[in-house]
Structures are given as C-alpha cells and as structure tokens.
Tab-separated table of C-alpha atoms in Angstrom:
chain	number	residue	atom	x	y	z
A	20	MET	CA	41.395	-9.742	89.471
A	21	ALA	CA	42.500	-8.603	92.690
A	22	ASN	CA	39.692	-9.448	95.777
A	23	SER	CA	38.790	-6.859	98.302
A	24	GLN	CA	38.891	-7.849	101.928
A	25	SER	CA	34.875	-8.591	101.685
A	26	GLY	CA	35.037	-10.937	98.840
A	27	ASP	CA	34.237	-9.062	96.088
A	28	SER	CA	35.886	-8.644	92.935
A	29	MET	CA	37.346	-5.649	90.932
A	30	ILE	CA	34.889	-5.934	88.382
A	31	ASP	CA	31.838	-6.418	91.219
A	32	ARG	CA	33.103	-3.147	92.538
A	33	LEU	CA	33.035	-1.814	88.838
A	34	VAL	CA	30.121	-3.053	88.232
A	35	ARG	CA	28.252	-1.431	91.427
A	36	VAL	CA	29.897	1.916	90.741
A	37	LEU	CA	28.154	2.004	87.013
A	38	GLY	CA	24.812	0.409	88.942
A	39	SER	CA	24.564	3.168	90.868
A	40	PHE	CA	23.288	5.651	88.280
A	41	ASP	CA	19.786	5.445	86.717
A	42	PRO	CA	17.430	7.495	85.040
A	43	GLU	CA	16.163	9.466	88.155
A	44	HIS	CA	20.020	9.796	89.313
A	45	PRO	CA	22.253	10.827	86.356
A	46	SER	CA	24.766	12.661	88.498
A	47	LEU	CA	25.988	11.735	91.967
A	48	SER	CA	28.474	12.766	94.898
A	49	THR	CA	31.600	10.387	95.558
A	50	GLU	CA	29.379	9.899	98.769
A	51	GLU	CA	26.137	9.071	97.072
A	52	ILE	CA	28.085	6.439	94.693
A	53	ALA	CA	29.902	5.099	97.937
A	54	ASP	CA	26.298	4.390	99.607
A	55	ARG	CA	24.574	3.295	96.609
A	56	ALA	CA	27.315	1.126	95.378
A	57	GLN	CA	27.946	-0.197	99.547
A	58	LEU	CA	31.488	0.699	99.124
A	59	PRO	CA	34.057	2.455	101.415
A	60	LYS	CA	34.090	6.183	100.502
A	61	SER	CA	38.044	5.652	100.143
A	62	THR	CA	37.319	2.679	97.598
A	63	ALA	CA	34.720	4.516	96.031
A	64	TYR	CA	36.966	7.384	95.397
A	65	ARG	CA	39.719	5.776	93.991
A	66	LEU	CA	37.702	3.646	91.565
A	67	ILE	CA	36.039	7.313	90.491
A	68	SER	CA	39.388	8.597	90.087
A	69	ASP	CA	40.614	5.553	87.604
A	70	MET	CA	37.457	5.758	85.990
A	71	THR	CA	37.023	9.017	85.088
A	72	ARG	CA	40.807	8.958	83.866
A	73	HIS	CA	39.330	6.634	81.415
A	74	ASP	CA	36.497	8.598	80.415
A	75	LEU	CA	34.226	5.855	82.035
A	76	LEU	CA	32.863	8.238	84.312
A	77	GLN	CA	32.879	12.271	83.955
A	78	ARG	CA	32.625	14.966	86.398
A	79	ASP	CA	30.315	17.816	85.660
A	80	PRO	CA	30.652	21.686	86.227
A	81	SER	CA	29.189	21.522	89.715
A	82	GLY	CA	31.633	18.446	90.386
A	83	ARG	CA	28.764	15.641	90.365
A	84	ILE	CA	29.795	12.703	88.652
A	85	ARG	CA	28.047	11.100	85.486
A	86	ILE	CA	28.601	8.305	83.080
A	87	GLY	CA	31.563	9.364	80.583
A	88	VAL	CA	31.346	9.612	76.766
A	89	GLY	CA	34.113	6.766	76.865
A	90	MET	CA	31.363	4.509	78.572
A	91	TRP	CA	28.659	5.486	75.607
A	92	GLU	CA	31.544	5.340	72.814
A	93	LEU	CA	32.122	1.403	73.697
A	94	SER	CA	28.746	0.231	74.575
A	95	ASN	CA	27.767	1.487	71.151
A	96	ARG	CA	30.491	-0.275	69.419
A	97	ALA	CA	29.345	-3.918	69.300
A	98	SER	CA	25.816	-4.058	70.984
A	99	ASP	CA	23.069	-6.457	70.012
A	100	ALA	CA	20.437	-4.014	71.427
A	101	VAL	CA	22.130	-0.845	69.827
A	102	ASP	CA	22.118	-3.346	66.295
A	103	LEU	CA	18.414	-3.672	67.266
A	104	ALA	CA	17.705	-0.466	67.736
A	105	SER	CA	19.286	0.875	64.807
A	106	VAL	CA	17.143	-1.544	62.548
A	107	ALA	CA	13.637	-0.651	64.435
A	108	ARG	CA	14.130	3.050	64.125
A	109	PRO	CA	12.660	4.197	60.404
A	110	HIS	CA	9.849	1.659	61.762
A	111	MET	CA	9.622	3.302	65.077
A	112	THR	CA	9.508	6.742	63.604
A	113	ALA	CA	6.350	5.707	61.073
A	114	VAL	CA	4.290	4.334	64.510
A	115	HIS	CA	5.499	7.165	66.011
A	116	ASP	CA	4.305	9.644	63.460
A	117	PHE	CA	1.213	7.759	63.114
A	118	VAL	CA	-0.017	7.981	67.175
A	119	GLY	CA	1.787	11.400	67.930
A	120	GLU	CA	2.534	9.858	71.561
A	121	ASN	CA	5.281	7.233	73.208
A	122	THR	CA	6.924	4.928	71.412
A	123	GLN	CA	9.035	2.242	72.398
A	124	LEU	CA	11.309	-0.930	72.041
A	125	GLY	CA	12.053	-3.059	75.213
A	126	ILE	CA	13.912	-6.408	75.655
A	127	LEU	CA	14.069	-8.778	78.714
A	128	ARG	CA	16.336	-8.516	81.444
A	129	GLU	CA	15.703	-10.667	84.142
A	130	ARG	CA	12.584	-9.316	85.475
A	131	GLU	CA	12.228	-5.990	84.154
A	132	VAL	CA	12.322	-4.606	80.366
A	133	LEU	CA	15.280	-2.505	79.296
A	134	ILE	CA	13.790	0.133	77.063
A	135	ILE	CA	16.578	0.186	74.223
A	136	GLU	CA	14.833	2.828	72.235
A	137	ARG	CA	12.121	5.333	72.702
A	138	MET	CA	10.139	8.548	70.748
A	139	SER	CA	8.327	10.831	72.651
A	140	LYS	CA	6.854	14.681	71.614
A	141	PRO	CA	6.401	17.458	74.065
A	142	SER	CA	2.772	17.140	74.008
A	143	ALA	CA	3.011	13.210	74.390
A	144	VAL	CA	1.223	11.744	77.376
A	145	ILE	CA	3.285	11.752	80.763
A	146	HIS	CA	5.081	8.358	80.585
A	147	ARG	CA	7.634	6.699	83.379
A	148	SER	CA	9.533	5.146	80.773
A	149	LYS	CA	13.495	6.542	79.536
A	150	THR	CA	15.533	4.810	77.335
A	151	ALA	CA	18.176	2.720	78.933
A	152	GLY	CA	15.735	2.366	81.827
A	153	ARG	CA	13.717	-0.270	83.369
A	154	LEU	CA	10.057	-1.128	83.960
A	155	PRO	CA	8.496	-4.561	85.806
A	156	ALA	CA	7.810	-6.888	83.289
A	157	HIS	CA	4.564	-7.994	84.567
A	158	ALA	CA	3.057	-4.076	84.687
A	159	SER	CA	4.408	-2.860	80.925
A	160	SER	CA	2.530	-4.136	77.511
A	161	CYS	CA	5.689	-4.682	76.018
A	162	GLY	CA	6.670	-7.156	79.150
A	163	LEU	CA	3.430	-9.048	79.022
A	164	VAL	CA	4.219	-9.626	75.233
A	165	LEU	CA	8.008	-10.715	75.871
A	166	LEU	CA	6.571	-13.144	79.035
A	167	ALA	CA	3.962	-14.503	76.691
A	168	HIS	CA	6.228	-15.293	74.402
A	169	ALA	CA	9.461	-16.477	76.513
A	170	PRO	CA	9.968	-19.931	77.345
A	171	LYS	CA	7.718	-21.874	79.826
A	172	HIS	CA	10.302	-22.219	82.451
A	173	VAL	CA	11.272	-18.596	81.844
A	174	ARG	CA	7.445	-17.308	82.349
A	175	GLU	CA	6.927	-19.680	85.578
A	176	ALA	CA	9.956	-18.871	87.215
A	177	TYR	CA	8.856	-14.926	86.851
A	178	LEU	CA	5.676	-15.777	88.210
A	179	ARG	CA	7.241	-17.284	91.174
A	180	GLY	CA	8.690	-13.930	92.186
A	181	PRO	CA	7.671	-10.582	93.811
A	182	LEU	CA	4.945	-9.065	91.872
A	183	ALA	CA	4.547	-5.710	92.809
A	184	ALA	CA	1.573	-3.340	92.392
A	185	ILE	CA	2.688	-0.019	90.413
A	186	THR	CA	-0.690	1.253	90.917
A	187	GLU	CA	-4.000	0.054	91.685
A	188	ARG	CA	-4.670	-1.192	88.210
A	189	THR	CA	-1.734	-3.275	87.959
A	190	THR	CA	-2.692	-7.350	87.915
A	191	THR	CA	-0.369	-9.182	90.284
A	192	ASP	CA	-2.875	-12.285	90.726
A	193	LEU	CA	-1.243	-15.206	89.452
A	194	THR	CA	-4.690	-16.830	88.011
A	195	GLU	CA	-5.352	-13.386	85.863
A	196	LEU	CA	-1.852	-12.932	84.972
A	197	ARG	CA	-1.465	-16.587	83.374
A	198	ARG	CA	-5.104	-15.812	81.439
A	199	MET	CA	-3.701	-12.317	80.317
A	200	LEU	CA	-0.397	-14.470	79.120
A	201	ALA	CA	-2.152	-17.179	77.158
A	202	THR	CA	-4.576	-14.370	75.131
A	203	ILE	CA	-1.519	-12.709	74.328
A	204	ARG	CA	0.099	-15.414	73.315
A	205	THR	CA	-3.056	-16.701	70.988
A	206	TYR	CA	-3.237	-12.834	69.678
A	207	HIS	CA	-0.035	-11.302	69.645
A	208	PHE	CA	-0.655	-8.498	71.600
A	209	ALA	CA	-0.949	-6.413	74.786
A	210	GLU	CA	-2.977	-3.954	76.002
A	211	LEU	CA	-3.051	-2.602	79.346
A	212	VAL	CA	-5.115	0.636	80.955
A	213	GLY	CA	-3.480	2.434	83.671
A	214	HIS	CA	-0.751	-0.560	84.946
A	215	ILE	CA	2.304	1.726	85.237
A	216	ASP	CA	0.740	5.563	85.219
A	217	ASP	CA	-2.828	6.183	85.623
A	218	GLY	CA	-4.712	7.705	82.825
A	219	THR	CA	-2.070	5.884	80.265
A	220	THR	CA	-2.717	2.674	78.090
A	221	GLY	CA	0.055	0.679	76.510
A	222	ILE	CA	-0.376	-1.432	73.740
A	223	ALA	CA	2.635	-3.814	72.344
A	224	VAL	CA	3.325	-6.484	69.889
A	225	PRO	CA	6.118	-9.086	69.644
A	226	VAL	CA	9.058	-8.506	67.630
A	227	PHE	CA	9.946	-11.714	66.284
A	228	ASP	CA	13.016	-12.827	64.346
A	229	GLY	CA	13.569	-14.930	61.281
A	230	SER	CA	13.106	-18.141	62.876
A	231	GLY	CA	10.252	-16.775	64.897
A	232	LEU	CA	12.101	-15.980	68.085
A	233	THR	CA	10.562	-12.950	70.225
A	234	ILE	CA	13.309	-10.718	70.734
A	235	ALA	CA	11.401	-7.575	71.524
A	236	GLY	CA	8.596	-5.553	72.341
A	237	LEU	CA	7.363	-3.095	70.238
A	238	GLY	CA	4.951	-0.908	72.311
A	239	VAL	CA	3.119	2.714	72.733
A	240	VAL	CA	2.184	4.494	75.802
A	241	VAL	CA	-0.677	6.753	74.838
A	242	ASP	CA	-3.459	8.979	76.810
A	243	SER	CA	-6.163	6.381	77.421
A	244	GLU	CA	-8.993	9.252	76.812
A	245	HIS	CA	-7.187	10.469	73.488
A	246	HIS	CA	-5.984	8.908	70.882
A	247	VAL	CA	-6.829	7.120	67.700
A	248	GLY	CA	-8.104	3.379	67.957
A	249	VAL	CA	-6.696	0.677	69.327
A	250	PRO	CA	-7.145	-1.302	66.171
A	251	ALA	CA	-5.031	1.162	64.010
A	252	ILE	CA	-2.434	1.022	66.392
A	253	MET	CA	-2.452	-2.265	66.561
A	254	GLN	CA	-2.015	-2.781	62.695
A	255	ALA	CA	0.545	0.266	62.933
A	256	LEU	CA	2.759	-1.952	65.591
A	257	ARG	CA	2.351	-5.286	63.275
A	258	THR	CA	3.410	-3.654	60.311
A	259	ALA	CA	6.138	-1.699	61.752
A	260	SER	CA	7.050	-5.565	63.550
A	261	ALA	CA	7.156	-7.110	60.410
A	262	GLY	CA	9.359	-4.484	58.812
A	263	ILE	CA	12.213	-4.794	61.782
A	264	THR	CA	12.216	-8.792	61.041
A	265	ARG	CA	12.192	-8.188	57.593
A	266	ASP	CA	15.154	-5.624	57.872
A	267	LEU	CA	16.966	-8.058	60.587
A	268	GLU	CA	16.631	-10.925	58.009
A	269	ALA	CA	17.881	-9.009	55.137
A	270	GLN	CA	20.784	-7.744	56.923
A	271	GLY	CA	21.780	-11.165	58.546
A	272	ARG	CA	21.883	-10.097	61.749
A	273	THR	CA	21.187	-12.346	64.647
A	274	VAL	CA	19.683	-10.782	68.236
A	275	VAL	CA	20.175	-12.576	71.112
C-alpha cells in the first residue's frame, strides 16, 4: 500500500476521509473533507473521486458529499454489530412500546459508547444519541454499565483518561465514579439523571452472552419528570436483555 510523503498509508487516508462524517456532519464539501481529514485538497479530490466511483461516497443534488450506499451495503454483509442489533430489535421494540420514548443498544468502543440500534418517537424527549453515533462512556447509562462490567484493566485505563463534563451533573470525580461502577456491578443497572442532556434520565442494563460476558448495554432515555416508574422500566429492560441472550445462544451467534 503506497504511502504519502507524510508517511501515512492509503488506508490511513481513506479512513480519515470516512471519519470526516458524523451525525452532525452527514454531508460535506470537498474542502471540508480535506480540512477534517487533514489532507491536501488535491489528494482529497482524488480520493473522493475514486471512492465515489466505487459507491463508497456519493454526491447529493447540491453537490455535497455523503457516505455512499455501497459503504452501507458492505457494512451490513458481515458485522457482529449488525447481527447483535438484528437479534435485539424485537426485544427493543417491546421495551420501546412500553416506555414510549428513546430505546437504544450500545457497545463499548475505546472511550465511547457506539449506538448500534436506536428507536424513538416524535413525542420522545430530545436526546443527542443517534444510530452509529457515539457518547462518552462515563456520561451515559449504557456506557457506565459497560465500564462496570469490563475487565478491571479496561476500566482503570478509562478512568486515567480525560473525563469531560457534558452537563453540570456529569460525574467526573474518580472516587464517585468508582463507587458508582461498583454499585452497577452489584445490581446490574445504571440510572443517570441529566448527565448527557438536562431534563432526561438514562436507565440501562447489561446484555450478556451465553458465557456471562457483557457484550452491550441496553437502555432508555426518558423525560425525567414524565415517565413510567423506574422499577417497571428496569423489569422491561431486564426481560429484553434476557431475551437477547437467549436468542443469541439459540442461534449460536458469537458477538465480539
């Protein structure tokens, strides 16, 4: 794979181009991609042309660039995350119908929770999570569930990193975070009020595989003042989590 004069490989540059897009920037100009990917404009233009030809990127009617359908097709052919989301979807639907607000499934990726499936309604409380979006693990209920059940070295490495406050209520104190994680490990659920968005409450439980390994966090985000009781939500989430585990075992699927 040929390298550029700066020493980065073609794969490095392709990944940076694709990484330029996020939920807040679903479409970009060539100049914006060059800037966000830290590439010369000529290099960005050439890569965009090649990737468009292979349907990895596409141009919308205004000429701006988006992720192409070909990328979606490739990512859905053989992905553990897609398999997990597919198995989880019927159980998430049951939770969503009961709660009537945001229901989401997340996996831990480095220092963030990657949302691999999300359900919402127009009447649901506004929340910043989106499918394929990411949230800081220490600030989200799904993230804390995943951190609490992660191996100790993973948890401690995370706590040594920067812990940004998203709102005034986001917990960044290490002593308090360790206490919260210990409690979550004991009771297998997390409840956070206003840590990501003011006026919202996140409630999450772990999803286990057949061996007892935590593979995901299943949660809801609801209006802090207007929602069904926490015990009822917890029961719905735990029932769904057990159903996901049971279906994964029945299908012989392994999720990493």
